[in-house]
Short mmCIF file of C-alpha atoms and ligand atoms in Angstrom, two decimals:
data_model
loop_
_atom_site.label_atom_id
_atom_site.label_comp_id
_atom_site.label_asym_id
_atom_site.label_seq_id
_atom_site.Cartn_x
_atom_site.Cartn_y
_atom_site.Cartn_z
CA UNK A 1 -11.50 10.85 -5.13
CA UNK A 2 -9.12 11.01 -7.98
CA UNK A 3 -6.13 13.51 -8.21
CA UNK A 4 -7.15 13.73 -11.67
CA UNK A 5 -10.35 14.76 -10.88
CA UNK A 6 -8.42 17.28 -8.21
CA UNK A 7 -6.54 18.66 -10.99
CA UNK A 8 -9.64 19.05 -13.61
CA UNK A 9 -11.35 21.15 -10.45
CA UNK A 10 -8.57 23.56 -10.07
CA UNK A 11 -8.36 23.96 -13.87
CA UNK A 12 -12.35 24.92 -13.93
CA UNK A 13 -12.16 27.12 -11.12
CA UNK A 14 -9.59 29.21 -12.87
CA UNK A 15 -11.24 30.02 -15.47
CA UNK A 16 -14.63 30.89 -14.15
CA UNK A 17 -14.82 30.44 -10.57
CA UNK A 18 -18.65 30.57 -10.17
CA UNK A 19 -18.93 27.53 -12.44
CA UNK A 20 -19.56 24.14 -10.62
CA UNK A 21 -17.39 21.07 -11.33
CA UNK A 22 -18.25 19.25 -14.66
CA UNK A 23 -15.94 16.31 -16.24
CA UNK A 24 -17.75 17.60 -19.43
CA UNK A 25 -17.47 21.10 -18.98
CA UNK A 26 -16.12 22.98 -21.91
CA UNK A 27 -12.87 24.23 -20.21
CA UNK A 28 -11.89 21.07 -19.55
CA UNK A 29 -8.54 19.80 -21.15
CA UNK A 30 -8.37 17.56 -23.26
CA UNK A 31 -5.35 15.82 -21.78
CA UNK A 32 -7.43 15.60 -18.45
CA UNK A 33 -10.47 14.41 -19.98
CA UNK A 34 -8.05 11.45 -21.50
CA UNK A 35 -6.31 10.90 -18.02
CA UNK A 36 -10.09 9.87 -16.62
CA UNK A 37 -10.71 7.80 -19.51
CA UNK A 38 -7.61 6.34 -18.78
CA UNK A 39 -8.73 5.21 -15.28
CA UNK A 40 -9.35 1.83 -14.57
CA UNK A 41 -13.14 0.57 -13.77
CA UNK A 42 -12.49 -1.79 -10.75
CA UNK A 43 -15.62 -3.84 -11.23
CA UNK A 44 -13.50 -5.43 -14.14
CA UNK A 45 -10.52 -6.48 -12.08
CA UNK A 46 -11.29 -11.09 -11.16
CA UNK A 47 -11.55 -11.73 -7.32
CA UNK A 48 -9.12 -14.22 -5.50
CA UNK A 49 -10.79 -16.08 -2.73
CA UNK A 50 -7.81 -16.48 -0.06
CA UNK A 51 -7.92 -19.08 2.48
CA UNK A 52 -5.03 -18.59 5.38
CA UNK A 53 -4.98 -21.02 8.27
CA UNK A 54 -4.29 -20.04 11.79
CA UNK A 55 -0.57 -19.84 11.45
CA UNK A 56 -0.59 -16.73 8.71
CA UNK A 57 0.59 -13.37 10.29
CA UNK A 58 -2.14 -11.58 8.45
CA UNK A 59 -3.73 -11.16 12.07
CA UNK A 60 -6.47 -8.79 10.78
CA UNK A 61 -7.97 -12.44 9.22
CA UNK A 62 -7.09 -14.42 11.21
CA UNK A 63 -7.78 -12.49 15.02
CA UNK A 64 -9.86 -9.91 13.50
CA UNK A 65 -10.24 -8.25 17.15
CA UNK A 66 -7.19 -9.11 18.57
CA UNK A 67 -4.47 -7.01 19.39
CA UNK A 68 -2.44 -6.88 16.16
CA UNK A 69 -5.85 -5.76 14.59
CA UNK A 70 -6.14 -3.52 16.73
CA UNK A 71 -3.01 -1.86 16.25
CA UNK A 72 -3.23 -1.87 12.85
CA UNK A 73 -6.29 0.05 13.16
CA UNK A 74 -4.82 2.50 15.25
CA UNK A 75 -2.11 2.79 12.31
CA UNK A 76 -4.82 3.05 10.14
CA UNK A 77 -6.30 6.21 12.33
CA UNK A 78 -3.25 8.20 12.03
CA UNK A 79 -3.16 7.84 8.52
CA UNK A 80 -6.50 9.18 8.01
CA UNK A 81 -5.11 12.39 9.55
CA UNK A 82 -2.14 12.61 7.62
CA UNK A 83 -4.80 11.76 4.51
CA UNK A 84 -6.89 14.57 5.58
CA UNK A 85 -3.99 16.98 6.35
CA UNK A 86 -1.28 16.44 3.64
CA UNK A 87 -3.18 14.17 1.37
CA UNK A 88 -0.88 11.44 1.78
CA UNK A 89 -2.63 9.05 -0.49
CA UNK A 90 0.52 6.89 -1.75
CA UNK A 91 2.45 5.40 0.84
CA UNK A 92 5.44 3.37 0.93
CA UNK A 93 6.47 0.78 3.43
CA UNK A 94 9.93 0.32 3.73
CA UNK A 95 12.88 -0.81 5.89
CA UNK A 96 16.34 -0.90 6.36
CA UNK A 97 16.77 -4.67 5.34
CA UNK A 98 15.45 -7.87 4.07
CA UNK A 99 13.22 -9.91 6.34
CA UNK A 100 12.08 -7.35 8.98
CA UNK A 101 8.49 -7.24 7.96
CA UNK A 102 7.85 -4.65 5.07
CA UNK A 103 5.10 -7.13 3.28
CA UNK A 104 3.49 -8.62 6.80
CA UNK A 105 3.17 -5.11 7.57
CA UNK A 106 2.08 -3.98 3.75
CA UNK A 107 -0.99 -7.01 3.72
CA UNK A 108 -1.87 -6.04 7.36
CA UNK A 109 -1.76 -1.79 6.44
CA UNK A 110 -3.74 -2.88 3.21
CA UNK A 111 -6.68 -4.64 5.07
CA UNK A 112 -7.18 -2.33 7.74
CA UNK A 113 -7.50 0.57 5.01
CA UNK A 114 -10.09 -1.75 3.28
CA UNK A 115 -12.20 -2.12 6.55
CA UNK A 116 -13.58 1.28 6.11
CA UNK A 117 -16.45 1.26 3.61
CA UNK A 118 -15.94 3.25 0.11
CA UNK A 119 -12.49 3.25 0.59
CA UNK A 120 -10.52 1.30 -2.50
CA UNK A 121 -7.23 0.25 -1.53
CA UNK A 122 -4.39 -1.18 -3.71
CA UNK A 123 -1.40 -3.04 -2.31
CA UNK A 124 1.13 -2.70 -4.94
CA UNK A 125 4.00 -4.98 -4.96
CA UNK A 126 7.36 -2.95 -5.49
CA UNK A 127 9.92 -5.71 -4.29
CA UNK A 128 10.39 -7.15 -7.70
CA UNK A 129 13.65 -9.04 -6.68
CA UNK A 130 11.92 -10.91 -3.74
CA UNK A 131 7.93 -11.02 -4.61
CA UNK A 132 6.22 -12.94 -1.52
CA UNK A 133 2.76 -11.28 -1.15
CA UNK A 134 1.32 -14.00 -3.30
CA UNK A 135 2.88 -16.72 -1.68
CA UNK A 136 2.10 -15.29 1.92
CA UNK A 137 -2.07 -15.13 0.55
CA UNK A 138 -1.62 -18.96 -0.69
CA UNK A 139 -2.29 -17.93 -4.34
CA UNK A 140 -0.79 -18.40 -7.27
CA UNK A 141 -1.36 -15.89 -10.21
CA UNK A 142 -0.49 -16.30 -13.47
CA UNK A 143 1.12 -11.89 -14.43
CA UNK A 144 2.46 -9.44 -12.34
CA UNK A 145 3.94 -6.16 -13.07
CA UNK A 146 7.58 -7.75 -14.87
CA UNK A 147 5.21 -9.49 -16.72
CA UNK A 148 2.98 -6.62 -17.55
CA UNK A 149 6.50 -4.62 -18.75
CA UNK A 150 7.81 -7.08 -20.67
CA UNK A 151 4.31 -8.26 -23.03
CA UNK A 152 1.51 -6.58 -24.09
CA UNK A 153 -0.88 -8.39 -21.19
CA UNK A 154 -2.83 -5.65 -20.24
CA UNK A 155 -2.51 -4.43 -16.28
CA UNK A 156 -6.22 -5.42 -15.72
CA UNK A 157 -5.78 -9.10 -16.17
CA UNK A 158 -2.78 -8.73 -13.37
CA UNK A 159 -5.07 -6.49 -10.49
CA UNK A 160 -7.26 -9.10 -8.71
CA UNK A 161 -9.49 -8.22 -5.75
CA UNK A 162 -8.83 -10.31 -3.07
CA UNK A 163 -11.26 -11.73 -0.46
CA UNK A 164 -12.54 -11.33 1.96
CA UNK A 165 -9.67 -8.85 2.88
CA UNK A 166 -11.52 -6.59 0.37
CA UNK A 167 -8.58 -4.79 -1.36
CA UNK A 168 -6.97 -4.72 -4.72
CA UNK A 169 -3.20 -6.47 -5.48
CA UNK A 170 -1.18 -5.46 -8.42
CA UNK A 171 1.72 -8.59 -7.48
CA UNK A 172 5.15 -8.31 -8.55
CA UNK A 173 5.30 -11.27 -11.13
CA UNK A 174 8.18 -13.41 -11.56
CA UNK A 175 11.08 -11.80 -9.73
CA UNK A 176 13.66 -9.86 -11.44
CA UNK A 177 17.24 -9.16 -11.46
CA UNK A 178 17.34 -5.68 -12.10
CA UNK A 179 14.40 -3.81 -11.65
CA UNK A 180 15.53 -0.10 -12.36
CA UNK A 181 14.80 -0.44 -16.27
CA UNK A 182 11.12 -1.18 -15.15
CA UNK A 183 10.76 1.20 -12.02
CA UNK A 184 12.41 4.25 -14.16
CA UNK A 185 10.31 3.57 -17.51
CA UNK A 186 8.10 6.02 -18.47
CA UNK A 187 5.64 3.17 -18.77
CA UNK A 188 5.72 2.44 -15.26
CA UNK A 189 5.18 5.79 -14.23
CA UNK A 190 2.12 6.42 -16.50
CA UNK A 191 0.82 3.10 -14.56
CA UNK A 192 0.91 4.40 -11.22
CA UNK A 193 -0.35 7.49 -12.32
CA UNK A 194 -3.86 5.89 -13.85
CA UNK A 195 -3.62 3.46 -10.52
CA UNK A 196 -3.56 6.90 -8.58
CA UNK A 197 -6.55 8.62 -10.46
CA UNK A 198 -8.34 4.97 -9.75
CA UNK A 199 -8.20 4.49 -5.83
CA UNK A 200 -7.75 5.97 -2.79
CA UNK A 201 -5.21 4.93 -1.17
CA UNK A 202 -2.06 2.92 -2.79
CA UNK A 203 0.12 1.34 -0.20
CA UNK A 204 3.73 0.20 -2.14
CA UNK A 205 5.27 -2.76 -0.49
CA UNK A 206 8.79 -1.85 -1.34
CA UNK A 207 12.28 -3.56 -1.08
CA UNK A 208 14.76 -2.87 1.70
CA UNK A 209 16.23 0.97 1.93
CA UNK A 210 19.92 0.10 2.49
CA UNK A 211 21.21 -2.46 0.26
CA UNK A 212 19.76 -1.63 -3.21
CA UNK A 213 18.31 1.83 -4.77
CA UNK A 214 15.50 0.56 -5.43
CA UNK A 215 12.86 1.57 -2.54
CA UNK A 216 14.30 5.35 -3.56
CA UNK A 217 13.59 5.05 -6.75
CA UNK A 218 9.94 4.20 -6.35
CA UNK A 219 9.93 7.03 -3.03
CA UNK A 220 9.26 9.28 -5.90
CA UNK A 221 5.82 8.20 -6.32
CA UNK A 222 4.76 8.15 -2.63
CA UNK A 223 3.21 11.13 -0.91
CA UNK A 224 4.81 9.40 2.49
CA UNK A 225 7.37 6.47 3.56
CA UNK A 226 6.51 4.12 6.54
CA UNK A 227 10.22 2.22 8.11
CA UNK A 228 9.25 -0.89 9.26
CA UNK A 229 11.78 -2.28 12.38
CA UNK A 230 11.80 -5.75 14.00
CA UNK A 231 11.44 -4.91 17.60
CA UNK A 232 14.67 -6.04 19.15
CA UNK A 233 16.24 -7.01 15.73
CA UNK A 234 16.68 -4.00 13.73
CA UNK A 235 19.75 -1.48 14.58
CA UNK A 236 18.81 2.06 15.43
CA UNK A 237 21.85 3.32 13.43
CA UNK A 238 19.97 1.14 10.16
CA UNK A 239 16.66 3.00 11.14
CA UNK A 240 18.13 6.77 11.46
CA UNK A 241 20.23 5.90 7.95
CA UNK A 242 16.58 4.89 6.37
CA UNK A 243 15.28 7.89 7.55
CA UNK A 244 18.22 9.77 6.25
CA UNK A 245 18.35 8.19 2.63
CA UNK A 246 14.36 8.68 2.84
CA UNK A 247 14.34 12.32 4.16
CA UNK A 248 13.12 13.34 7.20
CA UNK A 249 10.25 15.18 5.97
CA UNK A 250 9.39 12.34 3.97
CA UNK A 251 9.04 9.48 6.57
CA UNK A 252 6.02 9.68 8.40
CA UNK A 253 7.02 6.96 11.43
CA UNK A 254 8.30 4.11 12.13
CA UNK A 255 6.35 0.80 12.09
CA UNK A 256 7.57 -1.92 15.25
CA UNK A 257 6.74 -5.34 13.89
CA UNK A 258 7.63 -8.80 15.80
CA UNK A 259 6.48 -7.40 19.46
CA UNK A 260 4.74 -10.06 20.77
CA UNK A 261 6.10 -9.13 24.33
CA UNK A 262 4.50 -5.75 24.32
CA UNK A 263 0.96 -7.52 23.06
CA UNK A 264 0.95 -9.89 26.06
CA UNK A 265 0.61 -6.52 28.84
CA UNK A 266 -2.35 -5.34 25.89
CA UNK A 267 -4.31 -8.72 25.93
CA UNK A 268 -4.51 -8.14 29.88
CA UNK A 269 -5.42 -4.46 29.00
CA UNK A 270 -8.09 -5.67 26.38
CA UNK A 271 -9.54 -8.64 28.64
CA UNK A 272 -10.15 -5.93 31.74
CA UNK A 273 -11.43 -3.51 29.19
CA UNK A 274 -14.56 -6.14 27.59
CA UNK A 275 -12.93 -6.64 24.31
CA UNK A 276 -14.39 -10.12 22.93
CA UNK A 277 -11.56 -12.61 22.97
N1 ADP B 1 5.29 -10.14 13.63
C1 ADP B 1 5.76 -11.28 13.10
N2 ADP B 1 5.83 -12.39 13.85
C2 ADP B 1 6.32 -13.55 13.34
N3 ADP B 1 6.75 -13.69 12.07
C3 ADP B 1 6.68 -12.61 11.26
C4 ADP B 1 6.20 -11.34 11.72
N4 ADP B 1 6.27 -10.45 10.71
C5 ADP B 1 6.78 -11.13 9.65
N5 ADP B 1 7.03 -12.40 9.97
C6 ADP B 1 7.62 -13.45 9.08
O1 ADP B 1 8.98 -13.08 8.86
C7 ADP B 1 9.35 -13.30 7.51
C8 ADP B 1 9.79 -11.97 6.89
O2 ADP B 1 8.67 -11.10 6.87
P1 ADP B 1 8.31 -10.23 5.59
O3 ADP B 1 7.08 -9.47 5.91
O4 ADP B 1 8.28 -11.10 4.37
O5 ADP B 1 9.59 -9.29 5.57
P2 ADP B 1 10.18 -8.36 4.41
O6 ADP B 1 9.07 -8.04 3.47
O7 ADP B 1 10.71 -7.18 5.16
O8 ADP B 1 11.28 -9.15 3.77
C9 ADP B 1 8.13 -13.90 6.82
O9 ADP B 1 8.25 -15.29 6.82
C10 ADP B 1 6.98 -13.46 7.69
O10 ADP B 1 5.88 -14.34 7.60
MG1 MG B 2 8.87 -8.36 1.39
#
């Protein structure tokens, strides 16, 4: 599951290839063997019961086999093949600028991941200037990451499982100014490295490409970028800059939020097709 556990096979393999895989095996390094211990147990994290009425735009809650769901899943699909082809594992979820759906799409992503069974997902919050996820789940926590930084709370009283979407949150906290001197810390990166080694799939709900450095600073800990556009909204020339600043090889696709137009011809599509409406 666990890169470190990736790593600690490679290691053993090298230096007697005929050996099978033991955390306790005597070649192990030491630095490895700390790395696991290191990991976090999720059956410690608290659960958050969300309630979100009919209005929320987490539609894989609230229209669990509608079309949004659907599409989500589809999203889902594809990512399973880049997961089994370039182990993209870390993903981060992007756009050129504020309000065009980077955390609707984030929540969404970070359910449909959780669906699957043995999969444990983490939706981490990267916008520290403009936290919402909380708000958008009607919760409200009492740490977040900034938090986390700045005090010795430990990370595990800030993780909470949610449900009944079924995947971890590691919020933002109270929002910050300037988030840099957190996402460059060497403390921050030893957290997403032990978050890494502890789930499969980390989904970053990042701040806006364009305006601030920010969503390249934390690109550095992604295996894979998502762009989000608002269908309509968004300029092409702000989605082929994104994909510039990003890198081409770096961007897996683009993610069309807000088209409500296109889902009205796939509701006829679904009806003629026996999907349970
Ligand atoms: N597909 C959609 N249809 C209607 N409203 C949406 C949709 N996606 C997002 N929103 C709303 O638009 C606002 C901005 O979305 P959000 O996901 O917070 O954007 P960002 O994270 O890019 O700033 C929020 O109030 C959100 O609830
Ligand atoms: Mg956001």
């Amino acid at each position: 599951m666990s890169r470190v556990f990736d790593a600690l096979r490679k290691t053993g393999s090298q230096s007697d290839p005929s050996m099978p895989f033991s955390a306790s095996a005597p070649f192990a390094p030491a630095a490895f063997v700390e790395a696991i211990d290191k990991t976090f147990q999720l059956e410690s994290f608290s659960t958050a019961r969300i309630q979100l009425g009919a209005e929320s735009h987490l539609v894989l809650h609230v229209e669990q086999n509608g079309p949004g769901a659907e599409r989500y899943r589809l999203l889902r699909h594809r990512l399973q093949g880049a997961h089994a082809e370039a182990h993209v594992r870390t993903l981060l979820i992007t756009s050129p600028g504020a309000r065009e759906g980077k955390s609707t799409v984030s929540l969404n992503l970070a359910a449909a991941l959780a669906e699957k069974k043995n999969q444990q997902i983490l939706l981490l919050e990267g916008d520290l200037r403009c936290p919402s996820l909380t708000r958008e789940l009607g919760l409200t926590l009492p740490s977040g990451l900034t938090q986390c930084a700045r005090t010795d709370i430990g990370l595990k009283s800030a993780i909470w499982r949610i449900e009944p979407l079924g995947f971890y949150l590691l919020p933002a906290g109270k929002a910050v100014d300037k988030p840099a001197e957190l996402l460059t810390s060497e403390w921050f990166s030893t957290v997403v490295a032990e978050l890494a080694a502890s789930f499969d799939w980390i989904v970053i709900d990042a701040p806006p490409a364009l305006p601030v450095v920010d969503a390249l600073t934390l690109k550095r800990f992604a295996d894979a970028s998502l762009i989000v556009a608002w269908a309509g909204r968004t300029q092409q020339r702000a989605i082929e800059e994104a994909i510039r600043l990003l890198g081409r090889n770096h961007v897996l696709g683009v993610v069309l939020n807000g088209l409500q137009k296109l889902d009205q011809g796939y509701y006829e599509y679904y009806r003629h097709y026996g999907g349970k409406m």
